[in-house]
CSV table of C-alpha atoms in Angstrom, one decimal:
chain,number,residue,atom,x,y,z
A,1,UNK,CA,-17.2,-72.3,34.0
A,2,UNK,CA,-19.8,-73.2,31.4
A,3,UNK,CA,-23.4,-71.8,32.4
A,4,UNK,CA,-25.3,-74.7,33.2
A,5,UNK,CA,-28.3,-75.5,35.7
A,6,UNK,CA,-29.3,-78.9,37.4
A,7,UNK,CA,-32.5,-80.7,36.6
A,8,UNK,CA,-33.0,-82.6,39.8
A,9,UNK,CA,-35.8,-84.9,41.2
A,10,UNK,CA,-35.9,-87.2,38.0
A,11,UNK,CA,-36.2,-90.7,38.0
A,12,UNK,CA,-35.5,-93.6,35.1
A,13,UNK,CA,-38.5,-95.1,35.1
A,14,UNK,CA,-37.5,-98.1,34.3
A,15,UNK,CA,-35.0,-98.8,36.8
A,16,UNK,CA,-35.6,-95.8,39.1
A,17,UNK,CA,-32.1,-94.6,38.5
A,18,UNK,CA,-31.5,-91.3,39.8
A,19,UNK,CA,-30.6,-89.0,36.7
A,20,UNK,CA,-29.5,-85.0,36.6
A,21,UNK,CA,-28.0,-83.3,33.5
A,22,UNK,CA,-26.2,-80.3,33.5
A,23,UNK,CA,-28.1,-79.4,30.2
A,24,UNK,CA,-31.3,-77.2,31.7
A,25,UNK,CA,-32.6,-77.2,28.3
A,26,UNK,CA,-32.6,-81.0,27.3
A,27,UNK,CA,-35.4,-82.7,25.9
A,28,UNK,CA,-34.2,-86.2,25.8
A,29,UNK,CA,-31.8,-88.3,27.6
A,30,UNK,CA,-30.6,-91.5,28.2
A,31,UNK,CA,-30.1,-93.9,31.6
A,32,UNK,CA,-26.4,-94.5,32.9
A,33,UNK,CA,-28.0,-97.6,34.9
A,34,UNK,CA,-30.2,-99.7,32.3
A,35,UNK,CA,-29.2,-97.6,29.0
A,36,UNK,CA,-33.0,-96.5,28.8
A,37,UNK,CA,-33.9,-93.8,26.1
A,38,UNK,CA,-35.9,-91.1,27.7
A,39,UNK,CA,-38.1,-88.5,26.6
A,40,UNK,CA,-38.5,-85.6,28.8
A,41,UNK,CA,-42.0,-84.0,28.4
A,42,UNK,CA,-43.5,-81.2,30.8
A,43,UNK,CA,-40.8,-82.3,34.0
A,44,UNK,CA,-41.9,-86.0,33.3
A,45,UNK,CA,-39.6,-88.5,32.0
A,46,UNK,CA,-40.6,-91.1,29.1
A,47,UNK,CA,-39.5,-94.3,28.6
A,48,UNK,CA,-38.5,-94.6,25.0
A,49,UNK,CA,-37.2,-97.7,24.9
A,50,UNK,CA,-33.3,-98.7,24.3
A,51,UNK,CA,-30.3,-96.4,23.7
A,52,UNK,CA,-29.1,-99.1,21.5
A,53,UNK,CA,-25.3,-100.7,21.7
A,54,UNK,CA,-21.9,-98.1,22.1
A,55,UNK,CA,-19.3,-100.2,21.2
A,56,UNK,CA,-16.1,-99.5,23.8
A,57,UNK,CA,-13.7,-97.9,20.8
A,58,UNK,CA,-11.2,-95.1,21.6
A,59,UNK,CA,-12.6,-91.8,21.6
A,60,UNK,CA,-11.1,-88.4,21.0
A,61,UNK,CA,-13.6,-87.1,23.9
A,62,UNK,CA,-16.7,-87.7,25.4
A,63,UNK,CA,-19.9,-86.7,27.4
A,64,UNK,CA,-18.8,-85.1,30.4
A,65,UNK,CA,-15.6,-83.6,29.0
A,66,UNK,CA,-14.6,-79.7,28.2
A,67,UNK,CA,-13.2,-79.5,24.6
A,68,UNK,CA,-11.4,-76.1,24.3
A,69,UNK,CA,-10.5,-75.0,20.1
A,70,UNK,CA,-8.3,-72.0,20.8
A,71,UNK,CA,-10.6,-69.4,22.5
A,72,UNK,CA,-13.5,-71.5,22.1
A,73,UNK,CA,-14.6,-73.7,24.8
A,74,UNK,CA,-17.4,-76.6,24.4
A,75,UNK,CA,-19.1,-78.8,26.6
A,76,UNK,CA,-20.0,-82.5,25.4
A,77,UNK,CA,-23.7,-82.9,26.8
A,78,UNK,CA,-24.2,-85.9,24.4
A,79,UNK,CA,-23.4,-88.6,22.2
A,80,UNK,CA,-24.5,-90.3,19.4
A,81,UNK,CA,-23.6,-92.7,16.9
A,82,UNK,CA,-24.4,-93.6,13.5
A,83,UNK,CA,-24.4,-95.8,11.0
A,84,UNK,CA,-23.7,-95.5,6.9
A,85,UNK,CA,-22.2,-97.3,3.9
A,86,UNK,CA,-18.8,-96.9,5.0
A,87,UNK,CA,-18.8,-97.9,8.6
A,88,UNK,CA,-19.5,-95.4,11.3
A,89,UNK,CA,-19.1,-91.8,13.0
A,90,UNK,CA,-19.8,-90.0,15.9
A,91,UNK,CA,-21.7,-86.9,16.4
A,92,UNK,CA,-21.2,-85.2,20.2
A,93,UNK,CA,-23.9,-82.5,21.0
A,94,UNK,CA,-22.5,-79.6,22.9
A,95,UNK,CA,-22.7,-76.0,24.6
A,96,UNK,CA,-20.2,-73.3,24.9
A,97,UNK,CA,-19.6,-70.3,27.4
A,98,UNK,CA,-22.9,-68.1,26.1
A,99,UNK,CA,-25.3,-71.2,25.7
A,100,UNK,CA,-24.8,-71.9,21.9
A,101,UNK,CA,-25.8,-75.3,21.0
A,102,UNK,CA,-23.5,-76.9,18.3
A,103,UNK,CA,-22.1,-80.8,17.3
A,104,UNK,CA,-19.1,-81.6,17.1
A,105,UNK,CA,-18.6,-84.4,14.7
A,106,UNK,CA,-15.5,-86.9,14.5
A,107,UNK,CA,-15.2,-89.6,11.7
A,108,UNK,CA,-11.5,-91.2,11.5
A,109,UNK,CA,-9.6,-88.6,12.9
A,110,UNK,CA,-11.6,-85.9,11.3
A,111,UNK,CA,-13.4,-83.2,13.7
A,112,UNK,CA,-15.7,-80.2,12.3
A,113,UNK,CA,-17.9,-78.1,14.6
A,114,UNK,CA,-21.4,-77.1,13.3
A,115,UNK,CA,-23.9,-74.6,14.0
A,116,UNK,CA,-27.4,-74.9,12.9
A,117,UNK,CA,-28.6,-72.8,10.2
A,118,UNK,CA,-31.6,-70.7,11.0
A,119,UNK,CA,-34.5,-70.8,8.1
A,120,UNK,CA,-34.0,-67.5,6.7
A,121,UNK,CA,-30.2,-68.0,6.4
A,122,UNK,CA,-30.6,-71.7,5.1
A,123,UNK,CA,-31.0,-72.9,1.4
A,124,UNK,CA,-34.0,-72.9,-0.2
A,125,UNK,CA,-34.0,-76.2,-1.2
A,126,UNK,CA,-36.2,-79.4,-0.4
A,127,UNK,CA,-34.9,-82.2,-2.2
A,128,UNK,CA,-31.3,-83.5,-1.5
A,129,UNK,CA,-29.2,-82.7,-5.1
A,130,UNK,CA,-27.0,-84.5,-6.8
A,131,UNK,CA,-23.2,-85.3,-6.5
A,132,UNK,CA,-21.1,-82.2,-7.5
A,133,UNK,CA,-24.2,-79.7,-7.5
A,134,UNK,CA,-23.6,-76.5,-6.1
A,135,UNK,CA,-25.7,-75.1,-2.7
A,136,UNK,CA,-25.8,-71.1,-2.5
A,137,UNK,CA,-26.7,-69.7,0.9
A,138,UNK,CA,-25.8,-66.5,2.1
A,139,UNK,CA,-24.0,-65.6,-1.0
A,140,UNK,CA,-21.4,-68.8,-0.6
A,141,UNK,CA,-21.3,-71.0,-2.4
A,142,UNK,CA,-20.9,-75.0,-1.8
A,143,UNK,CA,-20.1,-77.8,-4.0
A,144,UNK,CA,-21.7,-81.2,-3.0
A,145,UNK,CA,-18.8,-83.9,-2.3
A,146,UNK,CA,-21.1,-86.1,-0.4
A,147,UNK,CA,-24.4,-88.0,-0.8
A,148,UNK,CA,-25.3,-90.7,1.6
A,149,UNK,CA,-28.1,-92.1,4.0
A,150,UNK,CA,-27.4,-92.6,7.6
A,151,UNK,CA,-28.8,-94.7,11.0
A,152,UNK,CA,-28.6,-93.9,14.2
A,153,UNK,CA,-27.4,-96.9,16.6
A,154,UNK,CA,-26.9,-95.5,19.5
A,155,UNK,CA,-27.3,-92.6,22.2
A,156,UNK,CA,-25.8,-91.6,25.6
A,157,UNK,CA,-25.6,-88.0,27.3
A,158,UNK,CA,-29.1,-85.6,27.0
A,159,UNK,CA,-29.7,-84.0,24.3
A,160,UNK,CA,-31.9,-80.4,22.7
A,161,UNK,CA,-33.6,-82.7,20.5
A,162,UNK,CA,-35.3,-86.0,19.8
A,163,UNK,CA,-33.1,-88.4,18.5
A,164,UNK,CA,-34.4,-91.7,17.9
A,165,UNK,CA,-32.5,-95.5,17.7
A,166,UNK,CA,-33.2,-96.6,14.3
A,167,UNK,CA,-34.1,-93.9,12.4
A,168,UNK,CA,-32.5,-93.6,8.7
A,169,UNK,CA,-31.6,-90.0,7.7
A,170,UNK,CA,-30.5,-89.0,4.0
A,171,UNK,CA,-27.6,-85.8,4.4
A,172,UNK,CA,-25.3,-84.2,1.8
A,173,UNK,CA,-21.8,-82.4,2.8
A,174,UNK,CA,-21.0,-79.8,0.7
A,175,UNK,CA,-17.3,-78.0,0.5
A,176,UNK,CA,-17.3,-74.7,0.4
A,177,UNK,CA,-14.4,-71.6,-0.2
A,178,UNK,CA,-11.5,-71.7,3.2
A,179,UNK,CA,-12.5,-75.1,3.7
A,180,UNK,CA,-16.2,-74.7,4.7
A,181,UNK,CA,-18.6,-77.2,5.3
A,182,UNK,CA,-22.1,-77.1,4.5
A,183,UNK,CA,-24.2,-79.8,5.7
A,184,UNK,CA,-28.2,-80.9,4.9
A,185,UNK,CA,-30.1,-83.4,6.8
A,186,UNK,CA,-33.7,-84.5,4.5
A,187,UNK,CA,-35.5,-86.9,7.2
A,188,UNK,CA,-38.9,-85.7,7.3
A,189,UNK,CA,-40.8,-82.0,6.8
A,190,UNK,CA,-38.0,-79.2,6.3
A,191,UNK,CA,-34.6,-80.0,5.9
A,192,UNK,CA,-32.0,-79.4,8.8
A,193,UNK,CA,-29.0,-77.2,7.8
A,194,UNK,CA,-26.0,-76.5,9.6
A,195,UNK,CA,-22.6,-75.2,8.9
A,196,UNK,CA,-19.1,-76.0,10.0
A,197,UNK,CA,-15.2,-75.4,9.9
A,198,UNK,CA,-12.8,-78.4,11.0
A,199,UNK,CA,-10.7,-78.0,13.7
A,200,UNK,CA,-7.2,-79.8,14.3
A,201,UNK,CA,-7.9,-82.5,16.8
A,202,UNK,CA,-3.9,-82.0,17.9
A,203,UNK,CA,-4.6,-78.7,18.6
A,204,UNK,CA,-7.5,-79.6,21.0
A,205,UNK,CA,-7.4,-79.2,25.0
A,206,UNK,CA,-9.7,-82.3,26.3
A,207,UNK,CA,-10.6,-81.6,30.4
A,208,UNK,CA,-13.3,-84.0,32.8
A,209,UNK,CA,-15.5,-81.7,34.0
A,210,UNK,CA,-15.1,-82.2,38.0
């Protein structure tokens, strides 16, 4: 059982939904009833305004599902979606066993797990580089494969973090050695790093949490 606390006595107040998430931790969520973005600031809810359009398409999981990876359990907390040059993917936010945060992303068929990268452990760099550049951190290193800007379109579940419908984000995936992946998000301020390893969705173990 994944180690989770209630947040109870919350409203959406634009509907006056009742709304709970098992995530004690969340700072944002969105509305099951009217699909309302909300902020959650000091035990008060925010309207934020809409959690833009999820399109009904089959889905490897989703929020409110236990995803188990061989030892590795994670619980999907949230969903979001966004947009780039190529069409779309989807990024689930979730928590294991001993409270890590991670996301799981899933773009056509392919599913990678990452971890964010803390600042000391992330690479020094501020600027996205170019095409087949090559990232050092921690004394790896990463060849960029991918360079690309991206929108975010939609949102459902709660999530540790402020997402935002509409907002543009510029990343880079980098491969590294035994099939790494290196990932770095340049919105605004400091850039976001995280790092992954893909996992084989036919070797996955979906479960609805009861």
């Amino acid at each position: 059982m994944l180690k989770f606390q209630l947040m109870v006595n919350l409203n959406c107040p634009n509907c006056g939904y009742d709304l709970e998430t098992r995530f004690a931790a969340a700072k944002m969520t969105t509305c099951t009833s009217c699909e309302t973005t909300l902020f959650l600031e000091s035990g008060h809810l925010r309207d934020a305004g809409s959690s833009g359009e999820m399109h009904d398409v089959p889905l490897l999981f989703q929020v409110g599902q236990t995803v188990k990876a061989g030892a590795r359990t994670y619980e999907i907390i949230g969903h979001a979606r966004f947009s780039y040059g190529a069409g779309w993917w989807d990024e689930f936010f979730a928590v294991t066993a001993d409270d890590e945060e991670v996301w799981i992303s899933v773009d056509e068929g392919d599913v990678v797990v990452q971890r964010h990268l803390p600042p000391g452990a992330a690479p020094n760099i501020s600027k996205p580089p170019k095409l087949g550049a090559y990232v050092t951190t921690r004394s790896a290193n990463y060849r960029v494969t991918e360079k690309e800007t991206a929108t975010c379109i939609a949102l459902r579940g709660a999530f540790a973090e402020v997402l935002e419908i509409g907002t543009t984000y510029e990343y880079i995936n980098c491969q590294g050695d035994n099939y790494e992946l290196l990932s770095g998000e340049f919105s605004t301020g400091v850039p976001d790093w995280y790092t992954g390893v893909w996992l084989d969705q036919y070797n996955l173990k979906i479960e609805t949490i009861s």
